[in-house]
XYZ file of C-alpha atoms in Angstrom:
244
model
C 0.331 7.853 8.425
C 2.475 4.810 7.585
C 4.482 5.390 4.405
C 5.821 2.365 2.517
C 7.494 1.837 -0.836
C 6.737 -1.225 -2.933
C 9.870 -1.885 -5.015
C 10.851 -4.227 -7.808
C 14.017 -4.560 -9.905
C 15.102 -6.188 -13.129
C 18.724 -7.283 -13.501
C 21.236 -8.941 -15.804
C 21.294 -12.060 -13.601
C 21.015 -13.424 -10.065
C 24.059 -12.225 -8.119
C 25.745 -8.797 -8.121
C 28.858 -10.388 -6.524
C 29.530 -12.245 -9.780
C 29.151 -9.173 -11.986
C 25.380 -8.922 -12.483
C 23.947 -5.427 -12.457
C 20.634 -3.599 -12.012
C 18.920 -2.519 -15.262
C 15.454 -1.346 -14.084
C 13.861 -0.188 -10.881
C 10.185 0.589 -10.189
C 8.586 1.909 -7.020
C 5.023 2.556 -5.802
C 4.251 4.779 -2.796
C 1.710 3.605 -0.241
C 0.189 5.557 2.592
C -1.656 3.392 5.117
C -1.779 0.595 2.534
C -3.316 2.830 -0.145
C -1.417 3.696 -3.380
C -1.051 7.491 -3.580
C -0.438 7.585 -7.328
C 3.239 8.568 -6.889
C 5.677 6.285 -8.631
C 9.374 6.104 -9.506
C 10.668 4.282 -12.571
C 14.039 4.262 -14.316
C 15.910 2.063 -16.763
C 19.608 1.842 -15.870
C 22.666 1.262 -18.072
C 24.316 -1.779 -16.470
C 27.694 -1.054 -18.140
C 27.802 -4.626 -19.365
C 25.934 -6.919 -21.791
C 22.601 -8.488 -20.834
C 22.526 -12.322 -21.202
C 19.979 -13.921 -23.500
C 18.408 -15.875 -20.607
C 17.707 -12.602 -18.763
C 16.223 -11.009 -21.854
C 13.751 -13.917 -22.125
C 12.435 -12.968 -18.654
C 12.098 -9.191 -18.881
C 12.595 -8.359 -22.548
C 15.159 -5.612 -21.785
C 17.931 -5.612 -24.392
C 21.320 -3.892 -24.615
C 19.855 -1.580 -27.218
C 17.048 -0.532 -24.841
C 19.369 0.578 -22.025
C 22.471 1.746 -23.949
C 21.453 5.417 -23.568
C 19.881 4.986 -20.104
C 21.551 6.743 -17.124
C 24.015 4.793 -15.006
C 22.966 4.020 -11.425
C 25.097 6.747 -9.883
C 23.174 9.231 -12.038
C 19.760 8.190 -10.647
C 20.725 7.311 -7.074
C 19.771 10.714 -5.645
C 16.322 10.667 -7.247
C 15.722 7.086 -6.160
C 16.717 7.608 -2.537
C 14.838 10.898 -2.320
C 11.705 9.049 -3.450
C 12.262 6.186 -0.948
C 13.148 8.522 1.895
C 12.958 6.758 5.269
C 10.005 4.572 4.284
C 9.877 0.804 4.813
C 10.518 -1.055 1.542
C 8.388 -3.982 0.331
C 9.549 -6.550 -2.220
C 8.786 -10.144 -3.196
C 11.792 -12.261 -2.261
C 13.189 -9.054 -0.797
C 16.739 -10.392 -0.326
C 17.175 -10.414 -4.133
C 16.156 -6.783 -4.653
C 17.923 -5.646 -1.499
C 21.193 -7.279 -2.552
C 21.177 -5.412 -5.882
C 20.082 -2.076 -4.440
C 22.649 -2.248 -1.643
C 25.389 -3.398 -4.013
C 24.730 -0.403 -6.286
C 24.527 1.968 -3.310
C 27.826 0.641 -2.019
C 29.474 1.163 -5.398
C 28.364 4.813 -5.236
C 29.764 5.230 -1.699
C 26.233 5.560 -0.265
C 24.859 3.953 2.918
C 23.140 0.654 2.220
C 19.495 0.136 3.151
C 20.034 -3.021 5.290
C 17.667 -5.896 5.979
C 15.564 -4.302 8.819
C 14.080 -1.765 6.390
C 12.604 -4.428 4.108
C 9.343 -6.396 4.266
C 9.386 -9.639 2.274
C 5.995 -10.498 0.829
C 7.267 -13.955 -0.081
C 7.757 -14.686 3.604
C 4.328 -13.204 4.421
C 2.774 -15.466 1.800
C 4.646 -18.556 2.975
C 3.335 -17.936 6.478
C -0.230 -17.579 5.246
C -0.100 -20.306 2.583
C 2.478 -22.853 3.761
C 3.358 -25.501 1.178
C 1.533 -23.667 -1.641
C 2.992 -21.888 -4.705
C 3.755 -18.334 -3.565
C 5.311 -16.666 -6.611
C 3.932 -13.232 -7.521
C 2.042 -14.835 -10.418
C 0.520 -17.462 -8.113
C -0.536 -14.871 -5.531
C -2.108 -12.666 -8.219
C -4.176 -15.582 -9.406
C -5.113 -16.520 -5.845
C -6.245 -12.990 -5.083
C -7.773 -12.455 -8.519
C -5.357 -9.625 -9.366
C -5.441 -9.104 -13.127
C -2.279 -10.102 -14.982
C -3.493 -8.767 -18.343
C -0.749 -6.116 -18.462
C 2.028 -8.596 -17.740
C 3.386 -10.358 -20.816
C 6.981 -10.063 -19.522
C 8.441 -9.073 -16.140
C 8.811 -5.313 -15.717
C 9.821 -3.427 -12.576
C 6.968 -0.926 -12.440
C 4.300 -3.393 -13.584
C 5.453 -5.931 -11.009
C 5.537 -3.276 -8.289
C 1.912 -2.370 -9.119
C 0.842 -6.018 -8.913
C 2.781 -6.503 -5.709
C 1.145 -3.471 -4.137
C -2.276 -5.134 -4.684
C -1.034 -8.458 -3.370
C 0.517 -6.790 -0.333
C -2.808 -5.177 0.529
C -4.484 -8.609 0.426
C -1.735 -10.199 2.507
C -2.238 -7.459 5.112
C -5.927 -8.283 5.426
C -7.602 -7.222 2.229
C -9.543 -4.091 1.325
C -11.619 -4.391 4.520
C -8.475 -3.364 6.455
C -8.636 0.186 5.112
C -12.370 0.548 5.878
C -12.335 2.808 8.917
C -15.545 4.490 9.986
C -13.601 7.003 12.005
C -12.199 8.614 8.862
C -12.723 8.924 5.138
C -10.490 9.672 2.205
C -11.534 13.020 0.888
C -9.122 13.458 -2.048
C -5.508 14.030 -2.966
C -3.446 17.003 -1.986
C -0.259 18.415 -3.517
C 2.140 15.756 -4.801
C -0.572 13.104 -4.941
C -0.702 12.667 -1.170
C -3.957 11.370 0.225
C -5.781 13.771 2.500
C -8.107 12.350 5.119
C -11.122 14.121 6.566
C -12.031 12.748 9.960
C -15.628 12.300 11.039
C -16.196 14.219 14.239
C -19.266 14.998 16.278
C -22.182 16.427 14.300
C -21.782 20.230 14.541
C -25.540 20.816 14.698
C -27.999 18.195 16.008
C -30.813 17.119 13.680
C -34.191 18.600 14.450
C -36.813 16.177 15.781
C -39.222 14.857 13.138
C -42.127 14.397 15.507
C -44.781 17.103 15.960
C -45.566 18.759 19.278
C -48.861 16.782 19.372
C -47.002 13.491 18.845
C -44.531 14.395 21.594
C -47.334 15.206 23.980
C -49.107 11.926 23.124
C -45.922 10.024 23.794
C -45.489 11.587 27.214
C -49.139 10.901 28.030
C -48.715 7.283 26.991
C -45.718 6.863 29.275
C -47.678 8.445 32.151
C -50.567 6.013 31.614
C -48.276 2.973 31.516
C -46.166 3.997 34.466
C -48.632 5.502 36.887
C -46.055 7.290 38.930
C -43.441 8.489 36.388
C -41.390 7.065 33.558
C -37.840 5.943 34.015
C -36.676 8.784 31.780
C -38.687 11.358 33.736
C -37.292 9.943 36.972
C -33.833 10.870 35.701
C -34.915 14.306 34.556
C -34.932 13.465 30.822
C -37.728 14.751 28.644
C -38.705 13.470 25.239
C -36.640 16.048 23.445
C -33.512 15.290 25.484
C -33.328 11.591 24.632
C -29.856 11.058 23.078
C -29.818 9.925 19.489
C -28.062 6.704 20.463
C -30.896 5.684 22.846
C -33.835 3.671 21.541
C -37.009 5.756 21.448
């Protein structure tokens, strides 16, 4: 099963190299493009003040995060949740820069560009020259924005998970007649029950008299013997996939 993490961040500004810091991170776990129900969400104390322009975007104030843990206090939980999964973000370079900056400050290995899938680039390939913000894609794919009055990491990650599914081919992509989702196991993981061969063939619905009439009809139409009889197949042996 392909495991992916849809991730979004909120920050104090645009560039960690000029002193901006992470203040919120939200993650959604996907297995084979389906949300498992497992999420990760933390507010983070940025150890600096949050500019008014940033507050207008996400509504996160200094007061809201003053007692939140610092990044080095959540890094283990975050990276345990992410594991070795591919990470998905909209304008991924932005989120990656902040995550990798914070990881580097903690002396941890950075994630690096190859681990990230950028939904903005996917959208620009599919809809060249069109608006491809997360809001625009939600409207295009009729993903409800009713929850979203301000930007929020977990809310945006949920919206992006739905958009990502559409960008990957829509809900039809997960329709696979070879398997079916049967429920969730421990930890919210999706368990799949595969359809195999029928363990016990269905009994024929025709009566013995109807079967005999059928054989007699074939004998009257083909004076010598029917094609099925020529190959040693009786009425009862006709495979279910063959037309009767």
